[in-house]
Short mmCIF file of C-alpha atoms in Angstrom, two decimals:
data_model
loop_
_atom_site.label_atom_id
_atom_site.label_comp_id
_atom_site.label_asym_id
_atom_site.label_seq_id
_atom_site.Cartn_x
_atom_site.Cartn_y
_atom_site.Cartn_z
CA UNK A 162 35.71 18.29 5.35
CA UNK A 163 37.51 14.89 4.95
CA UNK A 164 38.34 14.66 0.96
CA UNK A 165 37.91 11.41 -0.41
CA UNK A 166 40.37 9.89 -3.50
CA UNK A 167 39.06 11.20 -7.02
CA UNK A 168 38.50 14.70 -5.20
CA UNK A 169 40.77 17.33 -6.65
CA UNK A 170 42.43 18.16 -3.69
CA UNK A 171 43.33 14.87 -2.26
CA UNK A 172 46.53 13.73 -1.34
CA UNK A 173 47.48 10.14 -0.49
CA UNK A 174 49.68 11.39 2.64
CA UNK A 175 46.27 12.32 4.25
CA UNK A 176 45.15 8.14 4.27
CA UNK A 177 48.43 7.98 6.42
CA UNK A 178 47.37 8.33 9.84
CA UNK A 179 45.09 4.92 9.34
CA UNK A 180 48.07 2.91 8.90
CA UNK A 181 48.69 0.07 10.64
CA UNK A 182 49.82 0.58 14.04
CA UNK A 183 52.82 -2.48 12.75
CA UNK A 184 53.77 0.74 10.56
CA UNK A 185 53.84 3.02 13.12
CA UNK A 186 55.85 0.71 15.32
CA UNK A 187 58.45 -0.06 12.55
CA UNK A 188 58.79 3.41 11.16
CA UNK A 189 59.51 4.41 15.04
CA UNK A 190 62.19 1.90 15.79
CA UNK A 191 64.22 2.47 12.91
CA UNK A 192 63.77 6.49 13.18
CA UNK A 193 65.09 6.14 16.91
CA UNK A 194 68.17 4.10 16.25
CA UNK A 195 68.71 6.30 13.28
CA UNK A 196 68.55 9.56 15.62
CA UNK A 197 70.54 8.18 18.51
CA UNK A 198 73.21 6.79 16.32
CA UNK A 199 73.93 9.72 14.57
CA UNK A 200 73.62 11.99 17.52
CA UNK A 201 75.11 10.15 19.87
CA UNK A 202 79.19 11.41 20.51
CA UNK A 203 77.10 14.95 21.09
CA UNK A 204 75.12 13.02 23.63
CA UNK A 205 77.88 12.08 25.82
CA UNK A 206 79.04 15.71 25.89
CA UNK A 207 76.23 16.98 27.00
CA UNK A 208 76.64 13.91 29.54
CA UNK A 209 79.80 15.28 30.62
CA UNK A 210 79.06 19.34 30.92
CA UNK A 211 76.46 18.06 33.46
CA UNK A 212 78.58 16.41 35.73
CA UNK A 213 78.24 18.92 38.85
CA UNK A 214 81.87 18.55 40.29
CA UNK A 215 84.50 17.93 37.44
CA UNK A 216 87.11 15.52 38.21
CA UNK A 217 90.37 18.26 39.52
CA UNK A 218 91.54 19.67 36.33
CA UNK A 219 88.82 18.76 34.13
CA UNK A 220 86.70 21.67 32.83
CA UNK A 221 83.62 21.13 30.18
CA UNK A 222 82.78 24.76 29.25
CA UNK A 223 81.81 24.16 25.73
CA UNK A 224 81.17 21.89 23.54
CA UNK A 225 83.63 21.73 21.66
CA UNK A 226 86.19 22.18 24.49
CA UNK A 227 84.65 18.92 25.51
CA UNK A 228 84.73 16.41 22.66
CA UNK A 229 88.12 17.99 22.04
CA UNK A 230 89.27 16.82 25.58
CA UNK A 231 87.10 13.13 25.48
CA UNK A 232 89.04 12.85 21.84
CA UNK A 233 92.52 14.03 22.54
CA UNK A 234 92.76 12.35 26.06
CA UNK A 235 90.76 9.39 26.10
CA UNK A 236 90.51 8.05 22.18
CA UNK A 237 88.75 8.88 19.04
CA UNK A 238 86.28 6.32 20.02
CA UNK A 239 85.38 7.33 23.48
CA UNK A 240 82.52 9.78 22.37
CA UNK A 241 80.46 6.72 21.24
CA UNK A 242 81.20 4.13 24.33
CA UNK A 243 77.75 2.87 25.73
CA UNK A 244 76.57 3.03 21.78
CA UNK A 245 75.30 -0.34 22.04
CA UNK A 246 73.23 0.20 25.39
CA UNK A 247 71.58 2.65 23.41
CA UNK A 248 71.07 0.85 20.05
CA UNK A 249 69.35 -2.04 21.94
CA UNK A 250 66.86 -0.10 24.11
CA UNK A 251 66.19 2.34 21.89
CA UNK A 252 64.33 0.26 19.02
CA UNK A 253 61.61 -1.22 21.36
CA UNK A 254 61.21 1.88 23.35
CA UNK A 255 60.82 3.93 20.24
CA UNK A 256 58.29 1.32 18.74
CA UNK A 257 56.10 1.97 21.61
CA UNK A 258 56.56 5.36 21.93
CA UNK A 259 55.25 6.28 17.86
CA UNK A 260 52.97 3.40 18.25
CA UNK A 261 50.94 4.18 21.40
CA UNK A 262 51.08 7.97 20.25
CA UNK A 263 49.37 7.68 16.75
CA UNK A 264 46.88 5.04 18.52
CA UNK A 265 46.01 6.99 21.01
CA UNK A 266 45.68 10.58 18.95
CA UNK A 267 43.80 8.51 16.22
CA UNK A 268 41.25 7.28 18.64
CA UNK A 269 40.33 10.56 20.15
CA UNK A 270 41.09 13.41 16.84
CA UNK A 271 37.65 13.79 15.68
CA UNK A 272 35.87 12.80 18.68
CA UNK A 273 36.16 16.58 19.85
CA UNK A 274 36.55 20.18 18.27
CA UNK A 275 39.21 20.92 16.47
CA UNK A 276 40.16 23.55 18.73
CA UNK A 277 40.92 21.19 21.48
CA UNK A 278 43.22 19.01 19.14
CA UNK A 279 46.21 20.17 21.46
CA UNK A 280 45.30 18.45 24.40
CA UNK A 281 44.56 15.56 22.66
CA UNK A 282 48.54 15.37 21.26
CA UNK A 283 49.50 16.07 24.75
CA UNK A 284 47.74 13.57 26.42
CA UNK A 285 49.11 11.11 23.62
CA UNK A 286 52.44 11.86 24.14
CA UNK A 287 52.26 11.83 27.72
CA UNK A 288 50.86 7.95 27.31
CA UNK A 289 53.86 7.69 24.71
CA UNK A 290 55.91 8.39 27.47
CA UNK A 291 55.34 6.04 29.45
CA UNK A 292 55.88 3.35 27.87
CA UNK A 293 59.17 4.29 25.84
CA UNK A 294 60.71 5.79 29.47
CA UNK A 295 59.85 1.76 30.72
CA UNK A 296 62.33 0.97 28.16
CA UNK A 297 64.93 3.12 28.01
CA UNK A 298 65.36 3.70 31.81
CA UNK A 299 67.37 1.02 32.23
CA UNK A 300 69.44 1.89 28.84
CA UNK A 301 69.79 5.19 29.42
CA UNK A 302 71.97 4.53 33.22
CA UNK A 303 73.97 1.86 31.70
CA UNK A 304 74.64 4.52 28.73
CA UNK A 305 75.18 7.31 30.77
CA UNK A 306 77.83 5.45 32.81
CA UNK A 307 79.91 4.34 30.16
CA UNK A 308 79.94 8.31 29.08
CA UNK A 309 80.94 9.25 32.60
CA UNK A 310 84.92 10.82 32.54
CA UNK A 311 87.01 7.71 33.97
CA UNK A 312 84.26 5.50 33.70
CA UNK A 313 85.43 1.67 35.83
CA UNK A 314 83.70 -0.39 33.02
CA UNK A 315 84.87 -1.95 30.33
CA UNK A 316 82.07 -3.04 28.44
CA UNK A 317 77.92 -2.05 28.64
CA UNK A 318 77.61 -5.49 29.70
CA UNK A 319 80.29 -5.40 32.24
CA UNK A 320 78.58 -2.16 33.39
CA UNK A 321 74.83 -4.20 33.81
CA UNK A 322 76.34 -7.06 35.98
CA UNK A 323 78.29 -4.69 38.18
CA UNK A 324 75.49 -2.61 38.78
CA UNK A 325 73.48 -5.26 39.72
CA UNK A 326 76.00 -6.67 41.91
CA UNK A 327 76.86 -3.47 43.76
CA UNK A 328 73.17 -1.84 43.75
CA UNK A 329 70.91 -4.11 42.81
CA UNK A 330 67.83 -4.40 40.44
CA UNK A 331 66.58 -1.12 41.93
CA UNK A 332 69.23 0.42 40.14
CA UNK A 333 68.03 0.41 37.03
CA UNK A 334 64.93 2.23 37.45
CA UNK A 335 66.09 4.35 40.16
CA UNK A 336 65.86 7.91 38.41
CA UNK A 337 62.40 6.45 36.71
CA UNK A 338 59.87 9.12 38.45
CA UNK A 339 62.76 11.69 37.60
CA UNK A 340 62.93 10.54 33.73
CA UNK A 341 58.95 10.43 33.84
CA UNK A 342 58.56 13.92 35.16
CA UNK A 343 60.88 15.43 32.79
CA UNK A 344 59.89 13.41 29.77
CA UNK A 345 56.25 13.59 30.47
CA UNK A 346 56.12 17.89 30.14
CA UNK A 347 58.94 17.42 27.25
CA UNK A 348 57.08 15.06 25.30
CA UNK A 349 54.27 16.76 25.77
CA UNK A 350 55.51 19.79 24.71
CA UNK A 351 57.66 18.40 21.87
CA UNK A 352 54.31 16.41 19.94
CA UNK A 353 52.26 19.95 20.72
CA UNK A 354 54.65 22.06 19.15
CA UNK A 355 55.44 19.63 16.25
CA UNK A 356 51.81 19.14 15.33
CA UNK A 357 51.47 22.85 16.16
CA UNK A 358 54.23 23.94 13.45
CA UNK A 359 53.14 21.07 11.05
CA UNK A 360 49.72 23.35 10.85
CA UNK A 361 52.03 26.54 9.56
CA UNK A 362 54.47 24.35 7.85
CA UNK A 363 52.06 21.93 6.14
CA UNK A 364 48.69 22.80 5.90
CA UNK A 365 47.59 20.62 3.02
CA UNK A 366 49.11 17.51 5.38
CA UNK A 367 51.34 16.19 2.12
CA UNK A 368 53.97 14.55 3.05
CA UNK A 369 56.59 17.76 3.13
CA UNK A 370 60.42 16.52 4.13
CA UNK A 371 61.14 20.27 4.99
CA UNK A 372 58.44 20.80 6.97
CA UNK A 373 58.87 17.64 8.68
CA UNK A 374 62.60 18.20 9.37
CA UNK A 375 62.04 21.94 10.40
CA UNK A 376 58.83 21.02 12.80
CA UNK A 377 60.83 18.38 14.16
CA UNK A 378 63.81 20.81 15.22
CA UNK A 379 62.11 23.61 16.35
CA UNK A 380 60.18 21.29 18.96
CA UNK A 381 62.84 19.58 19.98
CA UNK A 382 64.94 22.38 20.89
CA UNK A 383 61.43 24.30 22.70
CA UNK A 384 61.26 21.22 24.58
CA UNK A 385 64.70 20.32 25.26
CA UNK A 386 65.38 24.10 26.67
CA UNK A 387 62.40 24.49 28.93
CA UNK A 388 62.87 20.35 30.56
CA UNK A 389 66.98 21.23 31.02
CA UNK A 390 66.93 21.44 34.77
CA UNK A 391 65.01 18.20 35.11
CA UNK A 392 67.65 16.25 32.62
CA UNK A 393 70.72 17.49 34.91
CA UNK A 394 68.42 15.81 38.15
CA UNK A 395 68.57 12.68 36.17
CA UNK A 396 71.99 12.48 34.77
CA UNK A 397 72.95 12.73 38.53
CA UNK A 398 70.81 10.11 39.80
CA UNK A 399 71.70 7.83 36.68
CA UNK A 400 75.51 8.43 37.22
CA UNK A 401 76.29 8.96 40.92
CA UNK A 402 78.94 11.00 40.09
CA UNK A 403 81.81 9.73 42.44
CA UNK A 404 83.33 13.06 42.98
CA UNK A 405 79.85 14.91 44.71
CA UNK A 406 78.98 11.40 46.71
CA UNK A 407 82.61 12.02 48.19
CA UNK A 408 81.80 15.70 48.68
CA UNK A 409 78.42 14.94 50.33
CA UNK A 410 79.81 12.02 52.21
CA UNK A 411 76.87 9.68 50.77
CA UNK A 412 76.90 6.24 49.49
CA UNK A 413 73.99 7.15 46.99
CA UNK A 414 71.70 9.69 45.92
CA UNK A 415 68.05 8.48 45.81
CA UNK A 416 64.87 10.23 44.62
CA UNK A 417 64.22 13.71 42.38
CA UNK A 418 63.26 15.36 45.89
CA UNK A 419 67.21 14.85 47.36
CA UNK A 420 68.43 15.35 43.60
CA UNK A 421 66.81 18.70 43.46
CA UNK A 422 68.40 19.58 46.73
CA UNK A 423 71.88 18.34 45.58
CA UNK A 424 71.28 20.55 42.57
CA UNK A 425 70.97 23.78 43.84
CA UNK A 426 73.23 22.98 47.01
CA UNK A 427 76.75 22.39 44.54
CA UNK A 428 75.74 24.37 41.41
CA UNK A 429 73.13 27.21 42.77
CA UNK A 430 70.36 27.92 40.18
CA UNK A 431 73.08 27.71 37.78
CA UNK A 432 73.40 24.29 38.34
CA UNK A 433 69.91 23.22 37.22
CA UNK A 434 71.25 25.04 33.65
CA UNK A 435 74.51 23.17 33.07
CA UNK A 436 74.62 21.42 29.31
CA UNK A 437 71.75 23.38 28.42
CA UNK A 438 73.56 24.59 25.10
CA UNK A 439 74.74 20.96 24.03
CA UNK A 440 71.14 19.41 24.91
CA UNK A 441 69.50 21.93 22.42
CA UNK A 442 71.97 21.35 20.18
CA UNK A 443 71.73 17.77 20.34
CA UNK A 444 68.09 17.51 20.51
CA UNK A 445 67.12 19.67 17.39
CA UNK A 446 69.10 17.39 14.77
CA UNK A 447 68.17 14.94 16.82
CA UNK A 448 63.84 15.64 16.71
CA UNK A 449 64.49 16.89 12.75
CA UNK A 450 66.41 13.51 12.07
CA UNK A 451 63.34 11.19 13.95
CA UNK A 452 60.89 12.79 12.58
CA UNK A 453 62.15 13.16 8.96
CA UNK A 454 63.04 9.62 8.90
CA UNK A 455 59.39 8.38 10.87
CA UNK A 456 57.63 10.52 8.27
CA UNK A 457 59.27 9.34 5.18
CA UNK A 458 59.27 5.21 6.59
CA UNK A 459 55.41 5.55 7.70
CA UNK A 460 55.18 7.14 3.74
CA UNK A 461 56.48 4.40 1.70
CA UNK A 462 55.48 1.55 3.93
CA UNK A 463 51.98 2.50 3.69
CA UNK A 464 52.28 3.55 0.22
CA UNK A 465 53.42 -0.06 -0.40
CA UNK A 466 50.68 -1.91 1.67
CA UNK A 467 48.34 0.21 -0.23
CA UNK A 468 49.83 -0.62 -3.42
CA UNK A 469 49.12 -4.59 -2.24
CA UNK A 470 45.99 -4.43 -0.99
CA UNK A 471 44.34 -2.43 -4.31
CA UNK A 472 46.36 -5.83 -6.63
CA UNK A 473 45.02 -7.88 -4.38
CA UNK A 474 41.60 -6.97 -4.74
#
């Protein structure tokens, strides 16, 4: 039953999901540079307890062990280097992302049984995907490089030309198919379980801060857990670790297939595991933070076009 306003029961959060999709898209951006800022020095740990062969005498078992060692032996400020790579790709990627996803999942909710309202947030964020992981690719080496334990550039622009110059455009977009295939099931599973939870959480559909924030975390760190393996395949791609290209005796490492392989032929099973602990860490503040801040921007910008439109006429 869709309540109308003057019914008893109606609440002006439930108009939300006909916003504009120029709300969507603004609300997104600023909730992704929000998330990433704030999250960010926990980011490049996780960056570094991936790293499959530790430079000699370099160990990150723990978390803390490792921004305590980036900190003390590198600089205060050497948790947040490749900040900026991430600021700039982030906004348009996560534009697209909320944009495409609310367009999409408005288009098709209602045009099938409730019941089957799960597939349709899947296949929404799977679209979502695509389109923010065009985007961020390309961010997401040059960030991950700058993390990188003795990392040879000095700035994320000096990091972009160098690439370039030594790899070439391919570069950029070489662990693409590998970001794709993890972000495609994580996304997936991230919008399921948040809209999933948002049904226990908030099942008048007000807009509910807690339940936003607790939705948020609790599908990030689902999705973040069960996708691990795939994120340590593209962290090795996106950083060509120096130390296993010397122990392989390669030049590069090309493709998920061979970054599979590499995987489990250094680290085991294990391997596939490694940062698993700082990822869910990172990615449940990180979810609860983007969502919280989507929900509450999406809120008072439509509020206020609403609020315009009803003077107007």
């Amino acid at each position: 039953m869709v309540r109308k306003p003057g019914d008893p029961d109606y609440d002006e959060y439930e108009a939300l999901p006909s916003s504009s999709l120029r709300t969507h898209m603004i609300a997104g951006a600023i909730a992704g540079i929000m998330e990433h800022c704030v999250m960010y020095p926990l980011d490049s740990v996780k960056t570094r307890m991936q790293s499959l062969i530790p430079t000699p005498g370099v160990e990150y078992r723990t978390i803390m062990g490792t921004l305590n060692h980036m900190v003390q032996g590198e600089g205060v400020f050497r948790p947040v280097r490749g900040l900026s790579a991430m600021m700039i790709g982030t906004g348009p990627a996560h534009a697209l992302y909320f944009g495409s996803y609310e367009y999409v999942k408005q288009g098709m909710v209602g045009q099938v049984p409730a019941s089957y309202n799960h597939f349709i947030y899947g296949f929404a964020g799977c679209l979502a995907t695509v389109f923010h992981d065009g985007v961020m690719t390309p961010a997401d080496l040059v960030k991950q490089r700058m993390q990188m334990y003795a990392s040879p550039y000095k700035s994320c622009w000096d990091c972009m030309r160098k690439t370039y110059v030594a790899e070439g455009a391919a570069a950029f977009y070489r662990s693409y198919t590998t970001q794709l295939s993890m972000n495609i099931p994580f996304q997936s599973l991230h919008f399921v379980v948040y809209e999933f939870m948002q049904n226990v959480t908030n099942k008048e559909k007000t807009y509910n801060p807690k339940a936003h924030m607790v939705s948020g975390a609790l599908a990030g760190a689902f999705a973040s857990a069960v996708t691990t393996p795939l994120d340590v395949c593209k962290t090795l791609l996106n950083t060509q670790e120096a130390t296993t290209l010397k122990t392989l005796g390669k030049s590069h490492i090309s493709g998920m297939t061979y970054a599979i392989r590499t995987v489990y032929e250094i680290g085991g099973i294990r391997g596939f595991f490694q940062g698993m602990s700082a990822r869910v860490l990172y990615q449940m503040p990180s979810t609860a933070i983007c969502w919280s801040v989507y929900e509450f921007l999406k809120y008072v910008i439509t509020k206020r076009e609403s609020g315009r439109n009803s003077q107007s006429s």
